[in-house]
mmCIF file of N, CA and C in Angstrom:
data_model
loop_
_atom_site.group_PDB
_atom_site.id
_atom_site.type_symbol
_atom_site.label_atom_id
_atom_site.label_comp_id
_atom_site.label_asym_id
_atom_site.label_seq_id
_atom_site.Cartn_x
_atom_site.Cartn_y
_atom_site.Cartn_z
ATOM 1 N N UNK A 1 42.778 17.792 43.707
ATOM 2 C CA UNK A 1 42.725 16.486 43.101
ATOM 3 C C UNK A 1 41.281 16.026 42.938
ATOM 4 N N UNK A 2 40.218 16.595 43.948
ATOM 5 C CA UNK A 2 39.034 15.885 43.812
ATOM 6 C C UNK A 2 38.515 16.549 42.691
ATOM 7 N N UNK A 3 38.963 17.895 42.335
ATOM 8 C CA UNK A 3 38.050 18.484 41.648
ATOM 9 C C UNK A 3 38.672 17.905 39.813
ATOM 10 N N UNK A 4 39.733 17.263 40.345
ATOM 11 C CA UNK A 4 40.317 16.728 38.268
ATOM 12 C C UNK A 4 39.064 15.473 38.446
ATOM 13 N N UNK A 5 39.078 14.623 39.468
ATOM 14 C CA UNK A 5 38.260 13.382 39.502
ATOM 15 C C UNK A 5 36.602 13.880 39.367
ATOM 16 N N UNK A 6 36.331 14.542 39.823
ATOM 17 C CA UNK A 6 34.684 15.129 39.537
ATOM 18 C C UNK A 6 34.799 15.035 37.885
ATOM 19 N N UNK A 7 35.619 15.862 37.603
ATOM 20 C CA UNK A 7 35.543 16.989 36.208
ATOM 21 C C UNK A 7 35.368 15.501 34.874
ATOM 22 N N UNK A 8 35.665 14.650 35.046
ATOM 23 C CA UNK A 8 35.809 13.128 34.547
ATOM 24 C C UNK A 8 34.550 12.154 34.759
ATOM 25 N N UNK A 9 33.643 12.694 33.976
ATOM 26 C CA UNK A 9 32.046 12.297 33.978
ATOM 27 C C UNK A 9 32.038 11.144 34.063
ATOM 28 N N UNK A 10 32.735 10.872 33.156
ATOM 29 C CA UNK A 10 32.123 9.011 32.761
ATOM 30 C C UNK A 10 33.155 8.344 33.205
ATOM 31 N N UNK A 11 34.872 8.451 33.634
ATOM 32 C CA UNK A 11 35.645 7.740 33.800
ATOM 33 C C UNK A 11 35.959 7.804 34.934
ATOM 34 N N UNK A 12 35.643 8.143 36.130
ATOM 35 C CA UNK A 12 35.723 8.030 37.432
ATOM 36 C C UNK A 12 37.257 7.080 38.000
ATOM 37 N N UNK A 13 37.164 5.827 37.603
ATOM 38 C CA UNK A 13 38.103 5.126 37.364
ATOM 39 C C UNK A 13 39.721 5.563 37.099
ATOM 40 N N UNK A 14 39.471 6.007 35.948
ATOM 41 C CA UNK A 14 40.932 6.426 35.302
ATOM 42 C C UNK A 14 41.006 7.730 35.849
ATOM 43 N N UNK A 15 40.423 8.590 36.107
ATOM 44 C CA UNK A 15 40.713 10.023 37.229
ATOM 45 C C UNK A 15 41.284 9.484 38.578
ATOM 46 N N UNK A 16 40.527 8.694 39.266
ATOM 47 C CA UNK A 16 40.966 8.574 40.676
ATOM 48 C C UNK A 16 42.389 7.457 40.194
ATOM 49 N N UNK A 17 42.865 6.776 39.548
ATOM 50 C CA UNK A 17 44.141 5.908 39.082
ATOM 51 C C UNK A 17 45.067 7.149 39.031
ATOM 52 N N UNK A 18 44.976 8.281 37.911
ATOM 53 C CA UNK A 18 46.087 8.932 37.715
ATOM 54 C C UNK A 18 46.275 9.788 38.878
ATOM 55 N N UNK A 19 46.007 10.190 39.677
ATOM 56 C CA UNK A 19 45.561 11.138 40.821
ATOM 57 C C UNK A 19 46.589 10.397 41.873
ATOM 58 N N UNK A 20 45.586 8.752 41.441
ATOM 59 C CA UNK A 20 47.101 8.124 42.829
ATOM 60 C C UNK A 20 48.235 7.626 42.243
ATOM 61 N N UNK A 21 48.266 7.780 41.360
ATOM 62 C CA UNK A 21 49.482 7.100 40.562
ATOM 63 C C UNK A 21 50.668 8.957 40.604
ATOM 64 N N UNK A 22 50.058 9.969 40.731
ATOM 65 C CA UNK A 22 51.006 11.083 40.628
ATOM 66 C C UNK A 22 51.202 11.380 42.148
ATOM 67 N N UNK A 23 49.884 11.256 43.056
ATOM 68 C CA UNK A 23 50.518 11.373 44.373
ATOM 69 C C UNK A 23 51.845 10.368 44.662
ATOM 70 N N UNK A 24 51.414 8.879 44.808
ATOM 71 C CA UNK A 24 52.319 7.876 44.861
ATOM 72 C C UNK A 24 53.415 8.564 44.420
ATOM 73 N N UNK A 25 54.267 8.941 43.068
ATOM 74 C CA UNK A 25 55.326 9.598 42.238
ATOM 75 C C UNK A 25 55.518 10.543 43.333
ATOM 76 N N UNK A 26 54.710 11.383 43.239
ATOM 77 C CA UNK A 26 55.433 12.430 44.399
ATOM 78 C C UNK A 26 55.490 12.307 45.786
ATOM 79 N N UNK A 27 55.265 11.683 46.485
ATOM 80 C CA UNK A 27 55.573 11.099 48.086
ATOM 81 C C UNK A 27 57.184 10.242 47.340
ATOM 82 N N UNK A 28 57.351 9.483 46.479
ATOM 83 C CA UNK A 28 58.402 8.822 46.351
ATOM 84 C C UNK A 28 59.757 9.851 46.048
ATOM 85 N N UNK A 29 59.791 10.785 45.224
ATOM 86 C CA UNK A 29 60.650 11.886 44.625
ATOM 87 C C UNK A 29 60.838 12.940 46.191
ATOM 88 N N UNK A 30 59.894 12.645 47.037
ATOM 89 C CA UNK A 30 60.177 13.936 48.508
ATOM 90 C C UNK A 30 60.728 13.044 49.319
ATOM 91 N N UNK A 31 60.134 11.733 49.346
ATOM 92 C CA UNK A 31 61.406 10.962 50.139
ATOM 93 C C UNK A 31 62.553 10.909 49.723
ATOM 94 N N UNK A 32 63.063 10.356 48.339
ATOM 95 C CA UNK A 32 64.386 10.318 47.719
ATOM 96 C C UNK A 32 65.196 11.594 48.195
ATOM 97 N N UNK A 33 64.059 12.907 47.902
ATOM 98 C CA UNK A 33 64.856 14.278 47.805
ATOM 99 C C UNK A 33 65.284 14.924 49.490
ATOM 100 N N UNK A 34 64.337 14.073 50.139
ATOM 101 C CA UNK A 34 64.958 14.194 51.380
ATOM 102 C C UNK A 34 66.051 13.470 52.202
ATOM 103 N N UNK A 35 66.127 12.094 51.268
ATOM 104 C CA UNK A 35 67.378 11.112 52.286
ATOM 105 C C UNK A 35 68.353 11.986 51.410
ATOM 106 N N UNK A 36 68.311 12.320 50.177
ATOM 107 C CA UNK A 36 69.978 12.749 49.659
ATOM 108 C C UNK A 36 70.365 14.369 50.086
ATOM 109 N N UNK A 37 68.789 14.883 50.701
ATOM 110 C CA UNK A 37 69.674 16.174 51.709
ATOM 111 C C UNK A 37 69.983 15.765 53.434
ATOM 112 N N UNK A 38 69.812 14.955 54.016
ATOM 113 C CA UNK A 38 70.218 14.786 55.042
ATOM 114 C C UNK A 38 71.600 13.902 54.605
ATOM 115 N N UNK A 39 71.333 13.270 53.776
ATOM 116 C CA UNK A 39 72.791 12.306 53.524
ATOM 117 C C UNK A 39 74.082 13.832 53.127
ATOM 118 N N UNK A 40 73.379 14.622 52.435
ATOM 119 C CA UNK A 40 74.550 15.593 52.127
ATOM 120 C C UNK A 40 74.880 16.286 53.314
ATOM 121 N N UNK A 41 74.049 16.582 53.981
ATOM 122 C CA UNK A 41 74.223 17.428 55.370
ATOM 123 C C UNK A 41 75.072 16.913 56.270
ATOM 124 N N UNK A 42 74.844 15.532 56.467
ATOM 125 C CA UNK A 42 76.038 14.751 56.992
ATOM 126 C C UNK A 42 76.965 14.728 56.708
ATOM 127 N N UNK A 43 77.206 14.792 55.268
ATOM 128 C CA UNK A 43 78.667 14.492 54.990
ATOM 129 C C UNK A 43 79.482 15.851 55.081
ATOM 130 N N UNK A 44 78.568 17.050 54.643
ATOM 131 C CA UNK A 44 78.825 18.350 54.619
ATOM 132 C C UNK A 44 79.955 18.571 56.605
ATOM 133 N N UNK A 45 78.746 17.531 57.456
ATOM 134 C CA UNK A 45 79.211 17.638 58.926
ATOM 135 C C UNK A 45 80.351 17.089 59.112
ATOM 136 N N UNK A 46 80.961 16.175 58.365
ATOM 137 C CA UNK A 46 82.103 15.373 58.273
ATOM 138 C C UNK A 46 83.255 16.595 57.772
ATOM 139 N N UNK A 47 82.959 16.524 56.512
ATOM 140 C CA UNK A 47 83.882 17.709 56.214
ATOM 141 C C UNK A 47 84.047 19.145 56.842
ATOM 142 N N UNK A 48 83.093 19.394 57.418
ATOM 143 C CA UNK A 48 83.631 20.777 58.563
ATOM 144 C C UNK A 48 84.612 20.296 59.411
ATOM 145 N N UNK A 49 84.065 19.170 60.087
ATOM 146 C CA UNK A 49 84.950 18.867 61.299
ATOM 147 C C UNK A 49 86.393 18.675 60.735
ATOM 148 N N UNK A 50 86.362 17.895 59.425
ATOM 149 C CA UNK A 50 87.969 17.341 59.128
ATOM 150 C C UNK A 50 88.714 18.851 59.208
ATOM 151 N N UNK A 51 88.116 19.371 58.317
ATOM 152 C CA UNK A 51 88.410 21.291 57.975
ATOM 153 C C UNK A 51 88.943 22.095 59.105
ATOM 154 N N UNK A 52 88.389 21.875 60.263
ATOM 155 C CA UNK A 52 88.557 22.476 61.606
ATOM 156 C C UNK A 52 89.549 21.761 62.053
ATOM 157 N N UNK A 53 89.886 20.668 61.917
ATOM 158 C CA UNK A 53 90.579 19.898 62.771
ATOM 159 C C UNK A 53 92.177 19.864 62.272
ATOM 160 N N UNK A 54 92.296 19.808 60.770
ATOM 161 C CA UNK A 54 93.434 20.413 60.048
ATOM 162 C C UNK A 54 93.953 21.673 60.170
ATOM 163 N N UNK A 55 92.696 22.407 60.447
ATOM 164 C CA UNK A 55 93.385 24.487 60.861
ATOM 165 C C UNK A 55 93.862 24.587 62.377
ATOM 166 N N UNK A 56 92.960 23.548 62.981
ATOM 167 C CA UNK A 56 93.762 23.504 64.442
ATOM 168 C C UNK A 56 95.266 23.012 64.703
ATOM 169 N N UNK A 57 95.448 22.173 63.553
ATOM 170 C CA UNK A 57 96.917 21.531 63.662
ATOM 171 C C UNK A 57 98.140 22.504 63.380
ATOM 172 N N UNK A 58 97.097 22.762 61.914
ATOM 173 C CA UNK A 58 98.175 24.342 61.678
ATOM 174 C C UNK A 58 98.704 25.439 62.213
ATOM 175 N N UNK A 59 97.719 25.685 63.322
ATOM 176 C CA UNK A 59 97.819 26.758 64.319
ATOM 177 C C UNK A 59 98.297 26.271 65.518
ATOM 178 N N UNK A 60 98.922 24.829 65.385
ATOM 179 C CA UNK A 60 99.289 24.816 66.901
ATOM 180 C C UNK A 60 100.855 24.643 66.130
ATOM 181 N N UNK A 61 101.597 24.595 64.938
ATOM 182 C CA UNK A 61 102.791 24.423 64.314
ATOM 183 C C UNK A 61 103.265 25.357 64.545
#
């Protein structure tokens, strides 16, 4: 990143803006992308257990 902001002679300004304006974007898109894999993982944990808990019933019939 420092080296796009160097490379930007005269606009120093608008290099270091877009730089934090795409980090910002991407810290926001790895959080999102991380609550909706723990949110799936959970639910994924829900549905094993129901899964297990229905084959146990079956097997005790």
């Amino acid at each position: 990143m420092y080296w796009l902001v160097k490379q930007d002679k005269r606009k120093y300004a608008w290099g270091i803006a877009i730089v934090t304006l795409i980090a910002i974007l991407g810290i926001y898109v790895s959080q999102k992308a991380s609550k909706n894999a723990i949110e799936n993982y959970r639910q994924h944990q829900i549905d094993a257990r129901e899964q297990e808990t229905e084959n146990h019933k079956d097997t005790q019939n």
